[in-house]
Coordinates of C-alpha atoms in Angstrom, one line a residue:
M142 CA 71.0 -116.5 -53.6
P143 CA 73.3 -116.2 -50.3
E144 CA 73.4 -112.5 -49.7
L145 CA 76.1 -110.5 -47.4
P146 CA 75.1 -112.1 -44.1
E147 CA 75.0 -115.8 -45.4
V148 CA 78.6 -115.2 -46.7
E149 CA 79.7 -113.6 -43.4
V150 CA 78.2 -116.3 -41.3
T151 CA 79.9 -118.7 -43.6
R152 CA 83.2 -117.0 -43.3
R153 CA 83.0 -117.2 -39.4
S154 CA 82.0 -120.8 -39.2
F155 CA 85.4 -122.0 -40.8
A156 CA 88.0 -119.0 -40.7
D157 CA 89.5 -119.9 -37.5
A158 CA 89.6 -123.5 -38.3
I159 CA 91.3 -123.3 -41.5
A160 CA 93.9 -120.6 -40.7
G161 CA 97.3 -122.1 -40.7
A162 CA 96.2 -125.0 -42.8
T163 CA 98.5 -126.3 -45.6
I164 CA 96.9 -127.4 -48.9
A165 CA 97.4 -130.9 -49.7
A166 CA 95.5 -131.1 -53.0
L167 CA 92.9 -129.4 -55.2
V168 CA 90.0 -131.4 -56.9
L169 CA 87.9 -129.8 -59.5
G170 CA 84.6 -130.8 -60.7
K171 CA 82.5 -129.6 -63.7
P172 CA 83.3 -125.9 -64.8
L173 CA 82.1 -123.1 -62.7
R174 CA 81.3 -119.5 -63.7
W175 CA 84.8 -118.5 -64.2
P176 CA 88.1 -120.7 -64.5
L177 CA 90.2 -121.3 -61.4
G178 CA 93.0 -119.1 -63.3
V179 CA 95.9 -121.3 -62.2
E180 CA 97.0 -124.9 -62.4
P181 CA 95.6 -126.6 -59.1
Q182 CA 99.0 -128.3 -58.6
A183 CA 100.6 -124.9 -58.3
L184 CA 98.8 -124.2 -54.9
V185 CA 99.7 -127.6 -53.4
G186 CA 101.9 -126.7 -50.2
Q187 CA 100.5 -123.3 -49.8
R188 CA 99.4 -122.2 -46.4
V189 CA 96.0 -120.6 -45.7
V190 CA 96.8 -117.3 -43.8
A191 CA 93.3 -115.8 -43.4
V192 CA 89.9 -115.8 -44.6
R193 CA 88.4 -112.3 -45.4
R194 CA 85.1 -111.1 -46.9
R195 CA 84.5 -108.2 -49.6
G196 CA 80.7 -108.0 -50.4
K197 CA 79.6 -111.4 -51.2
Y198 CA 83.1 -112.7 -52.1
L199 CA 85.1 -114.9 -49.6
L200 CA 88.8 -114.0 -49.9
L201 CA 91.2 -116.9 -48.8
D202 CA 94.6 -115.3 -48.3
L203 CA 97.3 -117.8 -49.1
Q204 CA 101.3 -117.3 -48.6
D205 CA 101.2 -116.5 -52.2
G206 CA 98.0 -115.0 -53.8
L207 CA 94.5 -115.4 -52.8
L208 CA 91.4 -117.4 -53.8
L209 CA 88.3 -115.5 -54.3
I210 CA 85.2 -117.5 -53.7
H211 CA 81.6 -116.5 -54.7
L212 CA 78.5 -118.7 -53.8
G213 CA 76.4 -117.8 -56.8
M214 CA 72.9 -118.6 -56.8
S215 CA 72.9 -121.9 -55.0
G216 CA 76.3 -122.5 -53.6
S217 CA 77.4 -123.4 -50.1
L218 CA 80.7 -124.3 -48.3
R219 CA 81.4 -127.0 -45.9
F220 CA 84.7 -127.4 -44.2
A221 CA 85.4 -130.6 -42.1
S222 CA 87.5 -133.8 -41.9
G223 CA 85.9 -136.9 -43.4
L224 CA 83.5 -135.4 -45.8
P225 CA 81.4 -137.9 -47.7
Q226 CA 82.3 -138.9 -51.4
R227 CA 82.1 -136.0 -53.7
G228 CA 78.4 -135.8 -55.3
P229 CA 77.5 -134.4 -58.8
H230 CA 77.0 -130.9 -57.6
D231 CA 80.4 -130.7 -55.6
H232 CA 82.8 -128.8 -57.7
F233 CA 85.7 -127.6 -55.7
D234 CA 87.6 -129.5 -52.9
M235 CA 90.5 -128.0 -51.3
E236 CA 92.1 -130.7 -49.2
T237 CA 94.2 -129.5 -46.3
D238 CA 96.0 -131.0 -43.3
R239 CA 93.2 -129.8 -41.2
G240 CA 90.2 -130.8 -43.2
T241 CA 88.4 -130.3 -46.6
L242 CA 86.9 -127.0 -47.9
R243 CA 84.0 -128.2 -50.6
L244 CA 81.9 -125.9 -52.5
H245 CA 78.6 -127.5 -53.4
D246 CA 76.7 -125.6 -56.1
P247 CA 74.0 -127.3 -57.9
R248 CA 73.3 -124.3 -60.5
R249 CA 77.3 -123.7 -61.1
F250 CA 76.9 -120.1 -60.9
G251 CA 79.4 -119.8 -58.2
A252 CA 83.2 -119.5 -58.6
V253 CA 86.6 -120.0 -57.4
V254 CA 89.2 -117.7 -58.9
W255 CA 93.0 -117.4 -58.1
A256 CA 94.7 -114.1 -58.3
A257 CA 98.4 -112.9 -57.3
S258 CA 97.0 -110.1 -55.3
E259 CA 93.9 -107.9 -54.9
E260 CA 95.8 -105.7 -57.7
H261 CA 95.7 -108.5 -60.2
P262 CA 93.3 -108.1 -63.0
H263 CA 91.3 -111.0 -62.1
A264 CA 90.5 -109.5 -58.6
R265 CA 90.0 -106.0 -59.7
K266 CA 87.5 -107.1 -62.2
L267 CA 85.4 -108.7 -59.4
L268 CA 86.1 -106.3 -56.7
A269 CA 86.8 -102.9 -58.2
G270 CA 83.2 -101.7 -58.5
L271 CA 81.8 -102.8 -55.2
G272 CA 80.6 -100.1 -52.7
V273 CA 81.4 -99.4 -49.2
E274 CA 80.8 -102.2 -46.5
P275 CA 77.6 -101.6 -44.6
L276 CA 79.0 -103.1 -41.3
G277 CA 82.4 -101.4 -41.3
E278 CA 83.5 -98.0 -40.2
D279 CA 83.7 -96.4 -43.5
F280 CA 79.9 -96.6 -44.0
D281 CA 79.7 -92.9 -43.4
F282 CA 76.4 -91.1 -43.4
A283 CA 77.4 -88.1 -45.2
A284 CA 78.7 -89.9 -48.1
F285 CA 75.6 -92.3 -48.1
H286 CA 73.2 -89.4 -48.1
A287 CA 75.1 -87.6 -50.9
G288 CA 74.8 -90.9 -53.0
L289 CA 71.0 -91.0 -52.4
R290 CA 70.6 -87.4 -53.7
A291 CA 72.7 -87.9 -56.8
S292 CA 70.6 -90.9 -58.0
R293 CA 67.2 -90.7 -59.7
M294 CA 66.9 -94.5 -59.3
P295 CA 64.1 -96.3 -57.1
I296 CA 65.7 -96.7 -53.8
K297 CA 65.4 -100.5 -54.0
Q298 CA 67.1 -100.9 -57.2
L299 CA 69.8 -98.3 -56.1
L300 CA 70.6 -100.4 -52.9
L301 CA 70.5 -103.7 -55.0
A302 CA 73.1 -102.2 -57.5
G303 CA 75.7 -102.5 -54.8
R304 CA 77.7 -99.4 -56.0
L305 CA 76.6 -97.1 -53.1
V306 CA 76.7 -99.9 -50.2
V307 CA 77.7 -103.4 -51.1
G308 CA 75.8 -106.5 -50.1
V309 CA 72.1 -105.4 -49.2
G310 CA 70.6 -108.0 -51.3
N311 CA 66.9 -108.7 -52.1
I312 CA 65.8 -110.2 -48.9
Y313 CA 67.4 -107.5 -46.6
T314 CA 66.6 -104.6 -48.8
S315 CA 62.9 -105.2 -48.2
E316 CA 63.2 -105.6 -44.4
V317 CA 65.6 -102.4 -44.5
L318 CA 63.0 -100.3 -46.2
F319 CA 60.3 -101.7 -43.9
L320 CA 62.3 -100.5 -41.0
A321 CA 63.0 -97.2 -42.4
G322 CA 59.5 -96.6 -43.5
I323 CA 60.4 -96.2 -47.2
R324 CA 58.5 -97.6 -50.1
P325 CA 60.7 -99.5 -52.5
T326 CA 59.7 -97.4 -55.5
T327 CA 60.6 -94.2 -53.9
R328 CA 63.1 -92.2 -55.8
A329 CA 66.6 -92.3 -54.1
S330 CA 67.0 -88.5 -54.7
S331 CA 63.8 -87.5 -53.1
I332 CA 64.8 -89.0 -49.5
G333 CA 65.5 -86.3 -47.1
P334 CA 68.0 -86.2 -44.4
Q335 CA 65.9 -87.5 -41.5
R336 CA 64.6 -90.7 -43.6
A337 CA 68.0 -91.0 -44.9
R338 CA 69.5 -91.2 -41.4
R339 CA 66.9 -93.9 -40.5
L340 CA 67.7 -95.9 -43.5
H341 CA 71.3 -95.7 -42.9
G342 CA 70.8 -97.0 -39.4
A343 CA 68.3 -99.7 -40.5
I344 CA 70.8 -101.1 -43.1
R345 CA 73.5 -101.7 -40.2
E346 CA 70.7 -103.0 -37.9
V347 CA 69.3 -105.3 -40.2
L348 CA 72.3 -106.8 -41.6
A349 CA 73.9 -107.2 -38.2
Q350 CA 70.7 -109.0 -37.0
A351 CA 70.7 -111.1 -39.8
V352 CA 74.4 -112.2 -39.2
Q353 CA 73.7 -112.9 -35.6
L354 CA 71.0 -115.1 -36.6
G355 CA 73.0 -117.1 -39.0
G356 CA 71.5 -115.6 -42.1
S357 CA 68.5 -116.9 -44.0
T358 CA 67.8 -120.3 -45.1
L359 CA 65.0 -120.0 -47.8
R360 CA 66.0 -123.5 -49.7
D361 CA 69.2 -125.1 -48.8
F362 CA 71.7 -122.5 -47.3
S363 CA 73.9 -123.6 -44.4
S364 CA 77.1 -122.3 -43.1
A365 CA 80.5 -124.3 -43.4
D366 CA 79.6 -126.3 -40.2
G367 CA 76.3 -127.1 -41.7
S368 CA 74.1 -124.9 -39.6
A369 CA 71.1 -123.2 -41.0
G370 CA 69.9 -119.6 -40.7
H371 CA 66.8 -118.3 -39.0
F372 CA 66.4 -114.8 -39.9
Q373 CA 63.6 -115.5 -42.3
L374 CA 61.5 -116.5 -39.3
Q375 CA 61.4 -113.0 -38.1
A376 CA 61.0 -111.2 -41.4
H377 CA 58.5 -108.3 -41.4
V378 CA 57.6 -108.2 -45.0
Y379 CA 59.8 -110.5 -47.1
G380 CA 58.0 -113.4 -48.5
R381 CA 54.8 -112.4 -46.5
E382 CA 52.6 -111.1 -49.5
G383 CA 49.0 -111.0 -48.2
Q384 CA 49.9 -111.6 -44.6
P385 CA 48.9 -108.9 -42.0
C386 CA 51.9 -106.4 -41.2
R387 CA 53.4 -107.2 -37.8
L388 CA 52.9 -103.6 -36.8
C389 CA 49.8 -102.5 -38.1
A390 CA 47.9 -105.5 -39.7
T391 CA 47.5 -104.2 -43.1
P392 CA 48.0 -106.9 -45.6
V393 CA 51.8 -107.0 -47.0
R394 CA 51.9 -106.3 -50.8
M395 CA 54.3 -107.8 -53.4
L396 CA 55.5 -105.8 -56.6
R397 CA 58.2 -106.5 -59.3
Q398 CA 61.2 -104.2 -59.8
G399 CA 63.7 -105.3 -62.4
Q400 CA 62.5 -108.8 -62.2
R401 CA 62.9 -109.0 -58.3
S402 CA 60.1 -109.2 -55.8
S403 CA 59.7 -106.3 -53.4
Y404 CA 57.5 -106.6 -50.4
F405 CA 56.2 -103.6 -48.5
C406 CA 53.5 -102.5 -46.1
P407 CA 51.6 -99.8 -47.8
R408 CA 50.6 -98.2 -44.4
C409 CA 54.0 -98.1 -42.7
Q410 CA 56.0 -97.2 -45.6
R411 CA 55.5 -94.1 -47.4
P412 CA 56.5 -93.1 -51.0

C-alpha cells in the first residue's frame, strides 16, 4: 500500500506541473471505493489551483471545491501528455490543457471524491479523524508523549491507527521502532520520556529519508513521473526476517500484529 512518503513523493512529482491547468474532460472507468460525488461535466473548465497532502490523501484544490484522491492498496498516479490508451485498470482520467492525470488501480480500493470544501461532509468524513502531520511544525513532542501515556495499545498498533500521528504505515513503523530501539509489542503507556523522545525523532527521520529516496517500491509503486522508490533497499528490518541485523548481526524476527507483519531485532529493540 502506498504510505505517506509515497503519497508525498507523488504530490511533488506533479504538483508544479499541474498547477494552473484547466480541466478539459473527466473520464471515469470502473467504480472505485467511493463515488466521485459530482457529475464529471460539472468540473470541466475548472482550474487546478494547487496540490496538497493530508495524511495519505492528495487534495487537488480547484477554483470551486477540491478533489480528494486516495491511492488505496495498489493505486498510482501518472501525469503526462500523450499517455497511452486507457487500460482495464485505469479508472480515472482528468484531461487538462497541460496533460492528463490518470489513476491506475488494479484492486480498485482507491478513490477520487469531490467536495465543496474541507468542511463538506464528504471531506470531513475522510479527514476529520486524522492525527497530526509528522513532518510538520505541529508535531509537538509534549502532545505526542501525552498520547503515548494515555494508550494501553502496543506501540506498533497505536502508530498504525493514525489518530496520534498520521501516515506512519507498516513499512515505516517497523523502521521507526528499530531506530528508536523499541519492540513493536511494547505497551505505549510504558514508554518513558527518553525513549519517547527517540521515537518522536525517529518518526521524523525515517519519513524524511523515505521521501528523499522516492518512497518504497515493493511491487509496482511509481511517482506521477514514472520514477521508482529506493527506500526499501536501505531498510534495517522490514522484509528481512531471518537475515542478520545490520547493527548487531542477530537474525531479524517477524511477528503478526493485527494481521500485519512486524519486523524487529530482538537484541537492538527492548520491550
